[in-house]
Amino acid sequence: MAAAVDCILKLGGSALTQKNQFETLKTESLRRAAILVSLLWEAGERRCIIVHGAGSFGHFQAKEFNVALGTSGGSAASDHLRQGLCLTRLSVTKLNHVVTEQLMNTGVPAVGISPFGTWQTKNKNVIKAGIDAVKNVLDAGYIPVLHGDCTLDLEQHCCILSGDTIIEVLAKTLSPKRVVFLTDVKGIYSCPPDTPGARLVDSIVIGPERTMEPTVFTSALPHDSTGGMSLKLQTAINIVSSSHGSIPVLICKLDSEAAIKACLTGELKEGEGTKLSFMDT
């Protein structure tokens, strides 16, 4: 019987790309991400799943063609919408190819897996997930690399399936030892990091009703089709709450020593990032 999943690792789109610049990579950050995964591999944490955001790949096309809305107005799918879906997918799969190639360059046997066609939604809610493909890749000794993507939707023709939603489904099904979000900032802040007085929140406690202590406020870029940090935080809350704390969630900066420790041990010191835990009151 195959071992449990060691880690689900989310490489944030803002950490890998210049999110406000069309299809622009942060080359050094991508290289460091690949080295981090290679360290996990060498340490024996080999049942690891990578999910990366799209960043500046895909979001601009999705916004221009309203791919996230699909045919929510009740009309039939248009050629314009189909073109938008194809252009969005062309962009996100381009990034997936680059990420997978960089992982392979560091000795990681990485295999890109696109959700389109094996995942399906209804009113933007996942009703079918390609979990078997991920498990088969893991069991064969490879590292699956998934990404935020478009998906076909039974009610509105199509929508955007974010990497954060993919992680939530994977975590619920595969029960990893830990989930780590690697971003372009240290973790979750009391308010958007560029706001005066913003401070890093080291620990967030989730209650049985998915309450959060302390409360934080987040924001998203105008062209972000997936909710930005707000969705990441909600995803983290859902994972911790649904697992009653058995799956810890950590959020820290990709370009940091803390990122390596978070992925290998599931621990962070004060000032290194944010850890979410569960308290049943």
JSON list of C-alpha atoms in Angstrom, two decimals, residues 2 5 19-20 23 34 36 52 59 101 112 131 134 145-146 148 158 167 176 178 228 248 254 257-258:
[
{"chain": "A", "resi": 2, "resn": "ALA", "atom": "CA", "xyz": [1.42, 3.39, -1.02]},
{"chain": "A", "resi": 5, "resn": "VAL", "atom": "CA", "xyz": [1.15, 12.14, 0.75]},
{"chain": "A", "resi": 19, "resn": "LYS", "atom": "CA", "xyz": [1.69, 39.42, -11.68]},
{"chain": "A", "resi": 20, "resn": "ASN", "atom": "CA", "xyz": [1.02, 42.90, -13.06]},
{"chain": "A", "resi": 23, "resn": "GLU", "atom": "CA", "xyz": [3.50, 36.64, -18.99]},
{"chain": "A", "resi": 34, "resn": "ALA", "atom": "CA", "xyz": [12.86, 24.09, -7.96]},
{"chain": "A", "resi": 36, "resn": "LEU", "atom": "CA", "xyz": [13.43, 23.64, -2.63]},
{"chain": "A", "resi": 52, "resn": "HIS", "atom": "CA", "xyz": [1.26, 26.48, -8.97]},
{"chain": "A", "resi": 59, "resn": "HIS", "atom": "CA", "xyz": [-5.20, 36.01, -15.79]},
{"chain": "A", "resi": 101, "resn": "GLU", "atom": "CA", "xyz": [11.24, 21.96, -16.98]},
{"chain": "A", "resi": 112, "resn": "GLY", "atom": "CA", "xyz": [2.89, 18.27, -15.63]},
{"chain": "A", "resi": 131, "resn": "ILE", "atom": "CA", "xyz": [-7.59, 12.54, -8.41]},
{"chain": "A", "resi": 134, "resn": "VAL", "atom": "CA", "xyz": [-2.49, 12.40, -9.51]},
{"chain": "A", "resi": 145, "resn": "VAL", "atom": "CA", "xyz": [2.76, 19.39, -11.15]},
{"chain": "A", "resi": 146, "resn": "LEU", "atom": "CA", "xyz": [-0.74, 20.85, -11.45]},
{"chain": "A", "resi": 148, "resn": "GLY", "atom": "CA", "xyz": [-4.75, 26.78, -12.05]},
{"chain": "A", "resi": 158, "resn": "CYS", "atom": "CA", "xyz": [-16.72, 27.20, -18.42]},
{"chain": "A", "resi": 167, "resn": "ILE", "atom": "CA", "xyz": [-5.38, 22.11, -3.35]},
{"chain": "A", "resi": 176, "resn": "PRO", "atom": "CA", "xyz": [-1.27, 15.13, 3.27]},
{"chain": "A", "resi": 178, "resn": "ARG", "atom": "CA", "xyz": [1.05, 19.31, 5.59]},
{"chain": "A", "resi": 228, "resn": "GLY", "atom": "CA", "xyz": [-5.82, 36.52, -4.71]},
{"chain": "A", "resi": 248, "resn": "PRO", "atom": "CA", "xyz": [-1.53, 21.93, 9.25]},
{"chain": "A", "resi": 254, "resn": "LEU", "atom": "CA", "xyz": [9.21, 31.45, -1.24]},
{"chain": "A", "resi": 257, "resn": "GLU", "atom": "CA", "xyz": [15.08, 29.76, 4.66]},
{"chain": "A", "resi": 258, "resn": "ALA", "atom": "CA", "xyz": [11.74, 29.44, 6.44]}
]
